[in-house]
Amino acid sequence: MDVGDSQILFDPADFAETALVPQPVDDLPSRSAVVEIQGDDDPTGWFQGAIVESEELLGRWIRSRDIGDDITVATKLGARPNAPTSGFSRDVEGLSAKAIRESAERSRERLGVERIHLLYAHIMDERTPLEETVEAFGEVVNDGIAGLLGASNHWAWRIERARALAAAAGLPGYEVLQHHHSYLRQRADLPSLRSPDGNQGLVSADLLSYVRANPSLAQVAYSPLLSGAYVRDDKPLGPGFEHAGTPARLEAVREVAEETGATVNQVVLSWLMGGDIPVLPLVGASSVAQLEESLAAVDLELTAEQRTTLDSAM
């Protein structure tokens, strides 16, 4: 299994999030795909404030179609709140050896799979020695609980340090990275919930440089369509996008969309997938029509001139 061979990833949580209750398994698309749960291993789930049962829902879908070998399933651990919350919390289970082992085993049981194909560290945990985290993730791979390992919302230097520790110990290390990334650029210098230095959850210049220097790594982009903000006036972009580059890039992406006859969302996804440093978009959808729109972006080939128009907009 090589996530890097994929072009677009699908997050099934939005199908359940639509009504804030699990939808019938028949409402989920039947496709060969890389399916990723954007949340943590809590059996009631949590995703952008909505209560979902993402792993159990996906597990029922997999069993109903007997397609466990046809899809690649990814999930995360480490950011599960220690107390009920409707949003993100600083008080989370973290990445101790105990938390990693127990969370991974719970996820595997709910998904009903023999092995979790891709298991992410959802957040950084600076309270736990990195050596302990690296060793624990290596053990769940060696024990057959997980296949590949990934890191989400980590600084580039932290990823490199963890990979170096794993290599020195002869253990599996992170092979897939996941951060927020889109065509519109979000300021990375604004303090975040977990760091006063900025937002470690964004794809930044140093992270792209790190991926370029390590081509065996796969970079995944979550929320690439900004929850509909490209095409919906009722979806504000947020303070991170309040800078001079946003209007220019919005104009550029709309121009290319009109030229190609594609949607703005499809242009954004094509731009990510076909860039100098390929990025795998992780898309969500609340309807099959939205999913089909995103999947059609795989067939959209931007010309060199169109990419220049997009890349040169500042």
Tab-separated table of N, CA and C in Angstrom, residues 119-194:
chain	number	residue	atom	x	y	z
A	119	LEU	N	-1.819	5.251	10.003
A	119	LEU	CA	-2.129	5.760	11.343
A	119	LEU	C	-1.333	7.034	11.593
A	120	TYR	N	-2.057	8.120	11.875
A	120	TYR	CA	-1.420	9.415	12.098
A	120	TYR	C	-1.298	9.756	13.586
A	121	ALA	N	-0.233	10.482	13.910
A	121	ALA	CA	-0.182	11.274	15.135
A	121	ALA	C	-0.903	12.577	14.815
A	122	HIS	N	-2.053	12.803	15.431
A	122	HIS	CA	-2.908	13.934	15.059
A	122	HIS	C	-2.282	15.278	15.401
A	123	ILE	N	-1.595	15.339	16.527
A	123	ILE	CA	-0.975	16.578	16.991
A	123	ILE	C	0.390	16.267	17.577
A	124	MET	N	1.175	17.307	17.822
A	124	MET	CA	2.416	17.142	18.566
A	124	MET	C	2.087	17.018	20.054
A	125	ASP	N	2.895	16.272	20.765
A	125	ASP	CA	2.757	16.136	22.212
A	125	ASP	C	4.115	16.423	22.832
A	126	GLU	N	4.285	17.634	23.304
A	126	GLU	CA	5.579	18.027	23.861
A	126	GLU	C	5.722	17.644	25.327
A	127	ARG	N	4.671	17.055	25.906
A	127	ARG	CA	4.756	16.585	27.298
A	127	ARG	C	5.371	15.185	27.369
A	128	THR	N	5.256	14.441	26.274
A	128	THR	CA	5.777	13.077	26.238
A	128	THR	C	7.127	13.072	25.522
A	129	PRO	N	8.143	12.409	26.073
A	129	PRO	CA	9.426	12.332	25.361
A	129	PRO	C	9.232	11.794	23.948
A	130	LEU	N	9.855	12.428	22.989
A	130	LEU	CA	9.679	12.029	21.599
A	130	LEU	C	10.137	10.583	21.387
A	131	GLU	N	11.156	10.174	22.115
A	131	GLU	CA	11.643	8.799	22.003
A	131	GLU	C	10.533	7.795	22.349
A	132	GLU	N	9.728	8.111	23.361
A	132	GLU	CA	8.632	7.221	23.754
A	132	GLU	C	7.583	7.135	22.653
A	133	THR	N	7.251	8.269	22.073
A	133	THR	CA	6.263	8.302	20.994
A	133	THR	C	6.746	7.507	19.788
A	134	VAL	N	7.987	7.731	19.397
A	134	VAL	CA	8.551	7.046	18.232
A	134	VAL	C	8.568	5.534	18.453
A	135	GLU	N	8.990	5.115	19.620
A	135	GLU	CA	9.051	3.683	19.924
A	135	GLU	C	7.656	3.059	19.920
A	136	ALA	N	6.675	3.776	20.485
A	136	ALA	CA	5.318	3.231	20.565
A	136	ALA	C	4.704	3.085	19.175
A	137	PHE	N	4.893	4.072	18.315
A	137	PHE	CA	4.374	3.959	16.953
A	137	PHE	C	5.077	2.825	16.206
A	138	GLY	N	6.378	2.689	16.405
A	138	GLY	CA	7.096	1.599	15.761
A	138	GLY	C	6.571	0.241	16.194
A	139	GLU	N	6.190	0.125	17.449
A	139	GLU	CA	5.682	-1.150	17.954
A	139	GLU	C	4.332	-1.510	17.363
A	140	VAL	N	3.438	-0.526	17.186
A	140	VAL	CA	2.124	-0.867	16.627
A	140	VAL	C	2.246	-1.291	15.164
A	141	VAL	N	3.266	-0.782	14.468
A	141	VAL	CA	3.513	-1.255	13.104
A	141	VAL	C	4.101	-2.661	13.141
A	142	ASN	N	5.102	-2.868	13.956
A	142	ASN	CA	5.743	-4.185	14.031
A	142	ASN	C	4.788	-5.264	14.528
A	143	ASP	N	3.789	-4.868	15.318
A	143	ASP	CA	2.810	-5.829	15.827
A	143	ASP	C	1.641	-6.033	14.871
A	144	GLY	N	1.665	-5.356	13.731
A	144	GLY	CA	0.635	-5.562	12.727
A	144	GLY	C	-0.648	-4.786	12.944
A	145	ILE	N	-0.664	-3.858	13.888
A	145	ILE	CA	-1.864	-3.060	14.134
A	145	ILE	C	-2.002	-1.973	13.080
A	146	ALA	N	-0.884	-1.427	12.641
A	146	ALA	CA	-0.888	-0.367	11.630
A	146	ALA	C	0.117	-0.692	10.535
A	147	GLY	N	-0.092	-0.076	9.372
A	147	GLY	CA	0.818	-0.258	8.250
A	147	GLY	C	1.802	0.885	8.162
A	148	LEU	N	1.362	1.996	7.587
A	148	LEU	CA	2.189	3.198	7.497
A	148	LEU	C	1.897	4.139	8.660
A	149	LEU	N	2.860	5.026	8.935
A	149	LEU	CA	2.706	6.032	9.982
A	149	LEU	C	2.728	7.424	9.368
A	150	GLY	N	1.957	8.310	9.957
A	150	GLY	CA	1.917	9.683	9.486
A	150	GLY	C	1.917	10.663	10.637
A	151	ALA	N	2.243	11.910	10.323
A	151	ALA	CA	2.245	12.988	11.309
A	151	ALA	C	1.393	14.128	10.779
A	152	SER	N	0.475	14.603	11.592
A	152	SER	CA	-0.395	15.708	11.213
A	152	SER	C	-0.161	16.871	12.174
A	153	ASN	N	-0.186	18.079	11.631
A	153	ASN	CA	-0.069	19.291	12.445
A	153	ASN	C	1.228	19.315	13.263
A	154	HIS	N	2.325	19.009	12.608
A	154	HIS	CA	3.644	19.015	13.238
A	154	HIS	C	4.542	20.036	12.538
A	155	TRP	N	5.424	20.665	13.314
A	155	TRP	CA	6.484	21.469	12.712
A	155	TRP	C	7.409	20.551	11.918
A	156	ALA	N	8.017	21.085	10.877
A	156	ALA	CA	8.920	20.289	10.049
A	156	ALA	C	10.095	19.760	10.863
A	157	TRP	N	10.639	20.586	11.751
A	157	TRP	CA	11.796	20.136	12.531
A	157	TRP	C	11.422	18.980	13.455
A	158	ARG	N	10.191	18.990	13.935
A	158	ARG	CA	9.743	17.924	14.834
A	158	ARG	C	9.587	16.610	14.050
A	159	ILE	N	9.110	16.707	12.834
A	159	ILE	CA	8.990	15.520	11.980
A	159	ILE	C	10.367	14.935	11.689
A	160	GLU	N	11.303	15.804	11.344
A	160	GLU	CA	12.654	15.346	11.035
A	160	GLU	C	13.301	14.678	12.244
A	161	ARG	N	13.123	15.277	13.418
A	161	ARG	CA	13.714	14.691	14.630
A	161	ARG	C	13.116	13.313	14.907
A	162	ALA	N	11.809	13.169	14.772
A	162	ALA	CA	11.160	11.879	15.010
A	162	ALA	C	11.628	10.835	14.003
A	163	ARG	N	11.746	11.236	12.734
A	163	ARG	CA	12.198	10.299	11.707
A	163	ARG	C	13.640	9.868	11.948
A	164	ALA	N	14.462	10.794	12.419
A	164	ALA	CA	15.860	10.462	12.708
A	164	ALA	C	15.953	9.478	13.873
A	165	LEU	N	15.132	9.689	14.898
A	165	LEU	CA	15.122	8.772	16.044
A	165	LEU	C	14.666	7.380	15.609
A	166	ALA	N	13.650	7.321	14.770
A	166	ALA	CA	13.150	6.036	14.304
A	166	ALA	C	14.207	5.309	13.476
A	167	ALA	N	14.870	6.035	12.585
A	167	ALA	CA	15.902	5.428	11.746
A	167	ALA	C	17.048	4.893	12.583
A	168	ALA	N	17.447	5.673	13.590
A	168	ALA	CA	18.561	5.250	14.448
A	168	ALA	C	18.213	4.005	15.243
A	169	ALA	N	16.923	3.857	15.583
A	169	ALA	CA	16.489	2.705	16.379
A	169	ALA	C	16.045	1.536	15.510
A	170	GLY	N	16.098	1.709	14.179
A	170	GLY	CA	15.650	0.649	13.286
A	170	GLY	C	14.149	0.434	13.314
A	171	LEU	N	13.393	1.503	13.565
A	171	LEU	CA	11.942	1.420	13.672
A	171	LEU	C	11.267	2.117	12.493
A	172	PRO	N	10.053	1.739	12.169
A	172	PRO	CA	9.305	2.484	11.153
A	172	PRO	C	9.094	3.924	11.610
A	173	GLY	N	9.148	4.842	10.680
A	173	GLY	CA	8.958	6.246	10.999
A	173	GLY	C	7.839	6.846	10.174
A	174	TYR	N	7.614	8.127	10.353
A	174	TYR	CA	6.561	8.824	9.609
A	174	TYR	C	6.873	8.823	8.109
A	175	GLU	N	5.883	8.445	7.313
A	175	GLU	CA	6.033	8.443	5.856
A	175	GLU	C	5.022	9.333	5.154
A	176	VAL	N	3.985	9.743	5.879
A	176	VAL	CA	2.939	10.597	5.323
A	176	VAL	C	2.745	11.782	6.246
A	177	LEU	N	2.667	12.978	5.669
A	177	LEU	CA	2.443	14.196	6.439
A	177	LEU	C	1.084	14.759	6.082
A	178	GLN	N	0.413	15.358	7.049
A	178	GLN	CA	-0.879	15.967	6.760
A	178	GLN	C	-0.999	17.313	7.472
A	179	HIS	N	-1.253	18.340	6.681
A	179	HIS	CA	-1.426	19.700	7.188
A	179	HIS	C	-2.506	20.387	6.364
A	180	HIS	N	-2.962	21.513	6.850
A	180	HIS	CA	-3.910	22.289	6.058
A	180	HIS	C	-3.165	22.993	4.931
A	181	HIS	N	-3.731	22.898	3.718
A	181	HIS	CA	-3.105	23.548	2.571
A	181	HIS	C	-4.167	23.782	1.514
A	182	SER	N	-4.082	24.910	0.843
A	182	SER	CA	-5.001	25.233	-0.224
A	182	SER	C	-4.336	26.247	-1.139
A	183	TYR	N	-5.041	26.633	-2.188
A	183	TYR	CA	-4.473	27.628	-3.103
A	183	TYR	C	-4.359	28.990	-2.419
A	184	LEU	N	-5.391	29.395	-1.719
A	184	LEU	CA	-5.284	30.631	-0.949
A	184	LEU	C	-4.324	30.421	0.210
A	185	ARG	N	-3.499	31.403	0.457
A	185	ARG	CA	-2.481	31.280	1.490
A	185	ARG	C	-2.978	31.853	2.814
A	186	GLN	N	-2.806	31.090	3.845
A	186	GLN	CA	-3.181	31.532	5.185
A	186	GLN	C	-1.936	31.940	5.968
A	187	ARG	N	-2.029	33.015	6.711
A	187	ARG	CA	-0.883	33.455	7.505
A	187	ARG	C	-0.490	32.378	8.513
A	188	ALA	N	0.799	32.040	8.525
A	188	ALA	CA	1.306	31.002	9.428
A	188	ALA	C	1.894	31.589	10.701
A	189	ASP	N	1.957	32.922	10.795
A	189	ASP	CA	2.624	33.547	11.941
A	189	ASP	C	1.669	33.853	13.086
A	190	LEU	N	0.374	33.668	12.894
A	190	LEU	CA	-0.570	33.955	13.963
A	190	LEU	C	-0.513	32.852	15.020
A	191	PRO	N	-0.438	33.191	16.292
A	191	PRO	CA	-0.406	32.163	17.342
A	191	PRO	C	-1.607	31.229	17.235
A	192	SER	N	-1.379	29.959	17.546
A	192	SER	CA	-2.440	28.961	17.464
A	192	SER	C	-2.730	28.396	18.851
A	193	LEU	N	-3.709	27.514	18.913
A	193	LEU	CA	-4.088	26.906	20.189
A	193	LEU	C	-2.907	26.210	20.847
A	194	ARG	N	-2.052	25.605	20.046
A	194	ARG	CA	-0.983	24.773	20.605
A	194	ARG	C	0.414	25.378	20.494
